[in-house]
Amino acid sequence: VEVTNNNGTGTKAAGFRYFPPPTIFSIAPNAGTPLGGTPVTILGTGFEANSPGANTVTFDNVAATSITTVDDQTITCVTPPGSDLATVKVSNGNGSATQVDVYTYYPPPTLTSVTPTTGSEAGGEAMTLTGTGFLDNFAGPATVLVDGNPATSVVVVSDTQITCVTPSVSVGLVAVSIENANGTATLADAFDAKLNALLVALGSKLARVNTTTGATTDIGEMSITPTAMAFHPNGTLYAVTSSSLYTVNLSSGAATKVADLSGGATITDMTFHGSTPALYGVYGLTGQTYEINITTAVVTTKGNFPSSFGRYKGGLESDGSNVYLMTNRSYPDPYVYRLTDISSSSSYSIVTVLSGVHAVKGLAYFNGVMYGVDNAQSSYGTLTLYRFNSSMTSATSIGGFSSTVIAGTP
């Protein structure tokens, strides 16, 4: 130490000692999740000796947490979130030490596609996710979320593929996400969830039906009062009134007019059928059948089932292979007809005569099961929902009901 003024200079050799700054030798582990939270140990010098005070640790200028000075050569801490290669810095009252690109943050997962891209809102269907970062770099168990709901049976097949089973979700386009120890990847609007339900028109309201109890839950107001509804195999719901053809929004219930029906036809039940699906309808009181153009609403008259079929001849429904017609030919027990040509009044066969069911006025095929609505024999004004067996030879009552206008999603 040297002091100088007008009278000269005074010197004290080795009169002051500067403490050495800290150093960093290594960090272990030297890699971890980009989410942070990884406990690490830093080895070096100058962490405790020579009164350095508190130590701070940063990873790319972001502060670590839970910093503990174990001794002069050891610090433990927990990493903050980060990405790629990180520079680690230890600072205290005696200076700082820096190691450039000494710590690696693992890359987060990515999600590039899901298969299939459409399915049932009820869930229970297989899904495959494709991307990266599903397995490598200690990714750990994966969680798959569809519309925010956890999928089941999640299997990490490889670093680029995951399989799972979809949960129940909202109707419409929903997001799919994958979460693991290295982060989250999300595809917005990745899965188009289609309605999976037996539907009923309760006056002007669209509702879904509990097929176990017959209870209904409102979906929304259609602002029309349909006389019949049917699903196109592509998932579009069509409805008719006494004058017009409509499509119906499955999320809100809102009906949009396609066009006015031509020819003054009255439709009491209808169904799509054929390899190129066509919309067919029947007027139950006469047995007259029609084909309805779903673009123009032009109505073409087809066969007229004879009076021998009974006073009331409807509902009408396709199961994809056959078309069935219910009539009250043998009051009070209706006949079940299988139509080999829906446009002909003579191409049919009798499946069975149902005991205990009156005149079925609405049919709907849903999830491999045929459902029907009829007037109970004991009280003509009371409606009952029925479930048919696979051969259409018997029916089981589900419970009281409120409408004959039903349709099942394809």
Coordinates of C-alpha atoms in Angstrom, one line a residue:
V1 CA 0.0 0.0 0.0
E2 CA 1.5 3.4 -1.0
V3 CA 0.6 6.9 0.2
T4 CA 2.0 9.9 -1.6
N5 CA 1.9 13.7 -0.7
N6 CA 4.1 16.8 -1.0
N7 CA 6.4 15.5 1.7
G8 CA 7.1 12.2 0.0
T9 CA 5.8 8.7 -0.2
G10 CA 5.2 6.0 2.3
T11 CA 4.9 2.3 1.4
K12 CA 3.7 -0.8 3.2
A13 CA 4.7 -4.0 1.4
A14 CA 1.9 -6.6 1.4
G15 CA -0.2 -4.2 3.4
F16 CA -3.6 -5.3 1.9
R17 CA -4.8 -8.6 0.6
Y18 CA -7.6 -8.9 -2.0
F19 CA -9.8 -12.0 -1.5
P20 CA -9.9 -14.2 -4.6
P21 CA -13.2 -14.3 -6.6
P22 CA -15.2 -17.5 -6.7
T23 CA -14.5 -20.2 -9.4
I24 CA -16.7 -22.9 -10.9
F25 CA -15.2 -26.3 -11.7
S26 CA -18.4 -28.3 -12.6
I27 CA -22.1 -28.6 -12.3
A28 CA -24.0 -31.9 -11.8
P29 CA -26.2 -33.0 -13.3
N30 CA -25.4 -30.8 -16.3
A31 CA -28.8 -31.2 -18.0
G32 CA -32.4 -31.2 -17.0
T33 CA -36.0 -30.3 -17.8
P34 CA -36.8 -27.0 -19.4
L35 CA -39.5 -26.5 -16.8
G36 CA -36.8 -26.1 -14.1
G37 CA -37.0 -27.6 -10.7
T38 CA -33.9 -29.8 -11.1
P39 CA -31.6 -30.0 -8.0
V40 CA -28.0 -29.4 -9.0
T41 CA -24.6 -29.3 -7.3
I42 CA -22.0 -26.7 -8.2
L43 CA -18.3 -27.4 -7.4
G44 CA -15.7 -24.7 -7.3
T45 CA -13.9 -22.4 -4.8
G46 CA -14.6 -19.2 -2.9
F47 CA -18.1 -19.9 -1.9
E48 CA -17.6 -19.6 1.9
A49 CA -14.0 -18.6 2.8
N50 CA -12.9 -14.9 3.1
S51 CA -16.3 -13.7 4.1
P52 CA -18.0 -13.6 0.7
G53 CA -21.5 -13.1 2.1
A54 CA -24.5 -14.7 0.4
N55 CA -24.0 -16.5 -2.9
T56 CA -26.4 -16.0 -5.9
V57 CA -26.7 -18.4 -8.8
T58 CA -28.2 -17.7 -12.2
F59 CA -28.9 -19.8 -15.3
D60 CA -28.9 -17.4 -18.3
N61 CA -29.5 -14.5 -15.9
V62 CA -32.5 -16.2 -14.4
A63 CA -32.1 -16.8 -10.6
A64 CA -31.9 -20.3 -9.2
T65 CA -33.9 -21.1 -6.1
S66 CA -33.2 -23.0 -2.8
I67 CA -29.5 -21.9 -2.9
T68 CA -27.5 -23.6 -0.1
T69 CA -23.7 -23.0 0.5
V70 CA -22.6 -26.4 1.8
D71 CA -18.9 -25.4 2.2
D72 CA -16.3 -23.3 0.4
Q73 CA -16.3 -25.7 -2.6
T74 CA -19.9 -26.7 -2.8
I75 CA -23.2 -25.0 -3.6
T76 CA -26.6 -26.7 -4.1
C77 CA -29.6 -25.1 -5.8
V78 CA -32.6 -25.7 -8.0
T79 CA -32.7 -24.7 -11.6
P80 CA -35.1 -22.1 -13.0
P81 CA -37.0 -22.7 -16.3
G82 CA -34.9 -22.3 -19.4
S83 CA -34.1 -23.5 -22.9
D84 CA -31.1 -24.8 -24.9
L85 CA -27.6 -24.3 -23.5
A86 CA -27.4 -22.1 -20.4
T87 CA -24.5 -20.0 -18.9
V88 CA -24.2 -20.5 -15.1
K89 CA -22.9 -17.7 -12.9
V90 CA -22.1 -17.7 -9.2
S91 CA -21.8 -14.3 -7.5
N92 CA -21.0 -13.1 -4.0
G93 CA -19.2 -10.3 -2.2
N94 CA -15.8 -11.3 -3.6
G95 CA -16.8 -11.4 -7.3
S96 CA -18.4 -13.8 -9.7
A97 CA -17.5 -16.9 -11.7
T98 CA -19.1 -17.8 -15.1
Q99 CA -19.2 -21.0 -17.1
V100 CA -20.6 -20.5 -20.6
D101 CA -23.0 -23.1 -22.0
V102 CA -22.3 -25.5 -19.2
Y103 CA -25.9 -26.6 -18.5
T104 CA -28.3 -28.1 -21.1
Y105 CA -32.1 -27.8 -21.0
Y106 CA -33.8 -30.7 -22.7
P107 CA -36.1 -29.8 -25.5
P108 CA -39.8 -29.8 -24.7
P109 CA -42.1 -32.2 -26.5
T110 CA -43.7 -31.3 -29.8
L111 CA -47.0 -32.4 -31.2
T112 CA -47.4 -32.5 -35.0
S113 CA -50.6 -34.5 -35.6
V114 CA -53.3 -36.7 -34.1
T115 CA -55.1 -39.6 -35.8
P116 CA -58.0 -39.8 -36.3
T117 CA -58.9 -36.2 -36.5
T118 CA -62.6 -36.8 -35.9
G119 CA -64.5 -39.0 -33.6
S120 CA -67.3 -39.3 -31.0
E121 CA -67.8 -36.7 -28.2
A122 CA -68.6 -39.7 -26.0
G123 CA -65.0 -40.8 -26.1
G124 CA -63.7 -44.4 -25.8
E125 CA -62.0 -44.4 -29.2
A126 CA -58.3 -45.0 -30.0
M127 CA -56.1 -42.0 -30.8
T128 CA -52.5 -41.8 -31.9
L129 CA -50.3 -38.7 -31.3
T130 CA -47.2 -38.0 -33.4
G131 CA -44.4 -35.6 -32.5
T132 CA -41.1 -35.6 -30.6
G133 CA -39.8 -35.7 -27.1
F134 CA -42.2 -38.3 -25.8
L135 CA -39.6 -40.7 -24.4
D136 CA -36.0 -39.4 -24.6
N137 CA -34.3 -37.1 -22.1
F138 CA -36.0 -38.6 -19.1
A139 CA -39.4 -37.4 -20.3
G140 CA -41.1 -39.7 -17.8
P141 CA -44.8 -40.6 -17.9
A142 CA -47.0 -38.7 -20.4
T143 CA -50.4 -37.2 -19.9
V144 CA -52.7 -36.7 -22.9
L145 CA -55.5 -34.1 -22.6
V146 CA -58.3 -33.8 -25.2
D147 CA -60.4 -30.7 -24.7
G148 CA -58.7 -30.5 -21.3
N149 CA -59.9 -33.9 -20.2
P150 CA -57.4 -36.7 -19.5
A151 CA -57.3 -39.6 -22.0
T152 CA -57.0 -43.1 -20.7
S153 CA -54.7 -46.1 -21.6
V154 CA -51.8 -43.8 -22.5
V155 CA -48.9 -45.7 -23.9
V156 CA -45.6 -44.1 -24.9
V157 CA -44.7 -46.2 -27.9
S158 CA -41.5 -44.3 -28.8
D159 CA -40.0 -40.9 -28.7
T160 CA -42.3 -39.9 -31.6
Q161 CA -45.5 -41.8 -30.9
I162 CA -48.1 -42.1 -28.2
T163 CA -51.4 -44.1 -28.2
C164 CA -54.4 -43.5 -25.9
V165 CA -58.2 -43.7 -25.6
T166 CA -60.2 -40.5 -26.0
P167 CA -62.2 -39.1 -23.0
S168 CA -65.7 -37.6 -23.4
V169 CA -65.3 -34.0 -24.7
S170 CA -67.4 -31.1 -25.9
V171 CA -68.9 -31.2 -29.4
G172 CA -66.9 -29.4 -32.0
L173 CA -63.2 -28.7 -32.7
V174 CA -61.1 -29.3 -29.5
A175 CA -57.4 -29.1 -28.6
V176 CA -55.1 -32.0 -27.9
S177 CA -52.1 -31.7 -25.6
I178 CA -49.3 -33.9 -24.3
E179 CA -47.6 -33.2 -21.0
N180 CA -44.5 -34.8 -19.6
A181 CA -41.5 -33.9 -17.4
N182 CA -40.0 -31.7 -20.2
G183 CA -43.1 -29.6 -20.9
T184 CA -46.3 -29.4 -22.8
A185 CA -47.2 -29.4 -26.5
T186 CA -50.7 -28.5 -27.8
L187 CA -52.5 -28.6 -31.1
A188 CA -55.4 -26.3 -31.2
D189 CA -58.6 -27.5 -33.0
A190 CA -56.9 -30.9 -33.6
F191 CA -59.9 -33.1 -33.0
D192 CA -63.4 -32.7 -34.4
A193 CA -65.7 -34.2 -31.8
K194 CA -69.0 -35.3 -33.3
L195 CA -72.2 -35.6 -31.3
N196 CA -73.0 -39.2 -30.3
A197 CA -76.6 -39.3 -29.1
L198 CA -80.2 -40.2 -29.6
L199 CA -81.9 -36.9 -30.2
V200 CA -85.5 -35.8 -29.9
A201 CA -87.5 -32.7 -30.9
L202 CA -89.5 -31.5 -27.9
G203 CA -91.7 -29.1 -29.6
S204 CA -89.2 -26.5 -30.9
K205 CA -86.3 -27.6 -28.7
L206 CA -83.6 -30.1 -29.6
A207 CA -82.7 -32.5 -26.8
R208 CA -80.6 -35.6 -26.2
V209 CA -82.0 -38.7 -24.8
N210 CA -80.6 -41.0 -22.0
T211 CA -81.1 -44.4 -23.6
T212 CA -81.2 -46.1 -20.2
T213 CA -83.9 -44.0 -18.6
G214 CA -85.5 -42.0 -21.4
A215 CA -84.7 -38.7 -19.6
T216 CA -84.0 -35.8 -21.9
T217 CA -81.5 -32.9 -21.7
D218 CA -82.1 -29.8 -23.8
I219 CA -79.4 -28.8 -26.3
G220 CA -81.1 -25.6 -27.6
E221 CA -83.9 -23.9 -29.4
M222 CA -84.5 -24.7 -33.0
S223 CA -87.2 -22.1 -33.6
I224 CA -89.1 -24.6 -35.7
T225 CA -91.4 -27.6 -34.7
P226 CA -90.2 -30.5 -36.8
T227 CA -92.5 -33.4 -37.8
A228 CA -89.4 -35.7 -38.5
M229 CA -85.6 -35.7 -38.2
A230 CA -82.9 -37.8 -39.8
F231 CA -79.1 -37.9 -39.8
H232 CA -77.1 -38.0 -43.0
P233 CA -74.2 -40.5 -42.7
N234 CA -71.8 -37.5 -42.8
G235 CA -73.3 -36.3 -39.5
T236 CA -75.6 -33.6 -40.7
L237 CA -79.0 -33.5 -39.0
Y238 CA -81.9 -32.7 -41.2
A239 CA -85.4 -31.8 -40.0
V240 CA -88.7 -31.2 -41.8
T241 CA -91.7 -29.2 -40.9
S242 CA -95.0 -29.1 -42.7
S243 CA -93.5 -26.8 -45.2
S244 CA -89.7 -26.7 -45.3
L245 CA -86.5 -28.7 -45.0
Y246 CA -83.8 -27.6 -42.5
T247 CA -80.4 -28.5 -41.2
V248 CA -79.9 -28.3 -37.4
N249 CA -76.8 -27.2 -35.5
L250 CA -75.9 -30.0 -33.1
S251 CA -74.2 -27.6 -30.5
S252 CA -76.9 -24.9 -30.3
G253 CA -80.0 -26.5 -31.8
A254 CA -80.4 -23.6 -34.3
A255 CA -82.1 -24.6 -37.5
T256 CA -81.2 -23.2 -40.9
K257 CA -83.7 -23.5 -43.8
V258 CA -82.5 -25.4 -46.9
A259 CA -85.6 -24.7 -48.9
D260 CA -89.4 -25.0 -48.9
L261 CA -90.7 -28.5 -49.6
S262 CA -92.2 -28.8 -53.1
G263 CA -95.4 -30.8 -53.7
G264 CA -97.2 -30.2 -50.4
A265 CA -95.9 -33.5 -48.9
T266 CA -96.5 -34.3 -45.2
I267 CA -93.6 -36.2 -43.6
T268 CA -94.1 -38.0 -40.2
D269 CA -90.8 -39.9 -40.2
M270 CA -87.8 -40.1 -42.5
T271 CA -84.4 -41.8 -42.9
F272 CA -81.4 -41.8 -45.1
H273 CA -80.7 -45.0 -47.1
G274 CA -78.6 -46.3 -49.9
S275 CA -75.0 -46.5 -51.0
T276 CA -75.4 -42.9 -52.2
P277 CA -77.6 -41.9 -49.3
A278 CA -80.9 -40.5 -50.2
L279 CA -83.5 -39.0 -47.9
Y280 CA -86.8 -40.9 -47.8
G281 CA -89.9 -39.9 -45.8
V282 CA -93.3 -41.4 -45.1
Y283 CA -96.7 -40.0 -44.2
G284 CA -97.9 -42.4 -41.5
L285 CA -101.7 -41.9 -42.1
T286 CA -101.6 -42.9 -45.8
G287 CA -98.4 -44.9 -46.1
Q288 CA -97.2 -42.6 -48.9
T289 CA -93.4 -42.6 -49.2
Y290 CA -91.3 -39.8 -50.7
E291 CA -87.7 -39.0 -51.7
I292 CA -86.5 -35.5 -50.6
N293 CA -83.7 -33.8 -52.4
I294 CA -81.5 -32.4 -49.6
T295 CA -80.2 -29.5 -51.7
T296 CA -83.4 -28.2 -53.3
A297 CA -86.1 -29.8 -51.0
V298 CA -87.8 -31.1 -54.1
V299 CA -90.1 -34.0 -53.1
T300 CA -90.6 -37.0 -55.4
T301 CA -93.5 -39.3 -54.7
K302 CA -92.5 -43.0 -54.3
G303 CA -94.6 -46.0 -53.3
N304 CA -97.9 -46.0 -51.4
F305 CA -98.2 -48.8 -48.9
P306 CA -101.6 -50.5 -49.1
S307 CA -104.3 -50.2 -46.5
S308 CA -103.7 -53.8 -45.5
F309 CA -100.6 -52.6 -43.8
G310 CA -102.8 -50.9 -41.2
R311 CA -104.3 -47.5 -40.5
Y312 CA -100.9 -46.0 -39.4
K313 CA -97.7 -46.8 -41.3
G314 CA -94.7 -45.2 -39.7
G315 CA -92.0 -44.9 -38.3
L316 CA -89.4 -45.4 -40.9
E317 CA -85.7 -46.1 -40.3
S318 CA -82.6 -47.6 -41.9
D319 CA -79.9 -49.5 -40.0
G320 CA -77.5 -49.1 -42.9
S321 CA -78.4 -52.4 -44.5
N322 CA -82.2 -52.6 -44.3
V323 CA -85.1 -50.2 -44.0
Y324 CA -87.8 -50.9 -41.4
L325 CA -91.4 -49.8 -41.4
M326 CA -93.7 -50.1 -38.3
T327 CA -97.5 -50.3 -38.8
N328 CA -100.6 -51.0 -36.7
R329 CA -101.8 -53.7 -39.1
S330 CA -102.8 -56.1 -36.3
Y331 CA -104.2 -53.7 -33.7
P332 CA -103.1 -53.4 -31.0
D333 CA -99.9 -55.3 -31.9
P334 CA -97.9 -53.6 -34.8
Y335 CA -96.2 -55.4 -37.7
V336 CA -92.5 -54.9 -38.4
Y337 CA -91.8 -54.8 -42.1
R338 CA -88.4 -55.0 -43.8
L339 CA -88.4 -53.1 -47.0
T340 CA -86.2 -54.4 -49.8
D341 CA -87.1 -51.4 -52.0
I342 CA -88.2 -48.3 -50.1
S343 CA -89.7 -46.8 -53.3
S344 CA -92.0 -49.7 -54.0
S345 CA -95.2 -50.7 -52.2
S346 CA -94.7 -54.4 -52.9
S347 CA -91.0 -55.1 -52.1
Y348 CA -91.2 -56.0 -48.4
S349 CA -91.1 -58.9 -46.0
I350 CA -92.8 -59.2 -42.6
V351 CA -90.3 -59.5 -39.7
T352 CA -92.6 -60.0 -36.8
V353 CA -95.7 -58.9 -35.0
L354 CA -94.8 -57.1 -31.8
S355 CA -96.8 -57.9 -28.7
G356 CA -97.3 -55.2 -26.1
V357 CA -96.4 -52.3 -28.4
H358 CA -99.1 -50.2 -30.0
A359 CA -98.4 -48.1 -33.2
V360 CA -94.8 -47.1 -33.5
K361 CA -94.7 -43.6 -34.8
G362 CA -91.0 -42.8 -34.7
L363 CA -87.9 -45.0 -35.2
A364 CA -84.2 -44.1 -34.7
Y365 CA -81.1 -46.3 -35.1
F366 CA -78.3 -45.4 -32.7
N367 CA -75.1 -47.2 -31.7
G368 CA -76.3 -50.4 -33.3
V369 CA -79.7 -50.4 -31.6
M370 CA -83.1 -49.5 -32.9
Y371 CA -85.4 -47.3 -30.8
G372 CA -89.0 -46.5 -31.3
V373 CA -91.8 -44.4 -29.8
D374 CA -95.4 -45.4 -29.7
N375 CA -98.7 -44.7 -28.0
A376 CA -99.1 -47.0 -25.0
Q377 CA -102.1 -49.4 -25.3
S378 CA -103.4 -48.5 -21.9
S379 CA -103.5 -44.8 -22.6
Y380 CA -103.6 -43.7 -26.3
G381 CA -102.3 -40.2 -25.5
T382 CA -99.2 -41.5 -23.5
L383 CA -96.0 -42.0 -25.4
T384 CA -93.4 -44.7 -24.5
L385 CA -89.8 -45.2 -25.6
Y386 CA -88.8 -48.7 -26.6
R387 CA -85.5 -50.5 -27.3
F388 CA -85.7 -53.3 -30.0
N389 CA -83.6 -56.4 -30.0
S390 CA -81.1 -57.0 -32.8
S391 CA -83.5 -59.0 -34.9
M392 CA -86.3 -56.5 -34.5
T393 CA -88.6 -59.3 -33.1
S394 CA -89.2 -57.8 -29.6
A395 CA -89.1 -54.5 -27.9
T396 CA -88.4 -53.5 -24.2
S397 CA -90.0 -50.4 -22.7
I398 CA -87.5 -47.8 -21.4
G399 CA -90.0 -45.4 -20.0
G400 CA -92.5 -42.6 -20.7
F401 CA -91.6 -40.1 -23.4
S402 CA -92.6 -36.8 -24.9
S403 CA -92.2 -36.9 -28.7
T404 CA -92.3 -39.2 -31.7
V405 CA -89.7 -37.1 -33.5
I406 CA -86.4 -38.9 -32.8
A407 CA -83.1 -39.4 -34.6
G408 CA -79.8 -41.2 -33.8
T409 CA -76.4 -40.0 -34.8
P410 CA -74.6 -42.1 -37.4

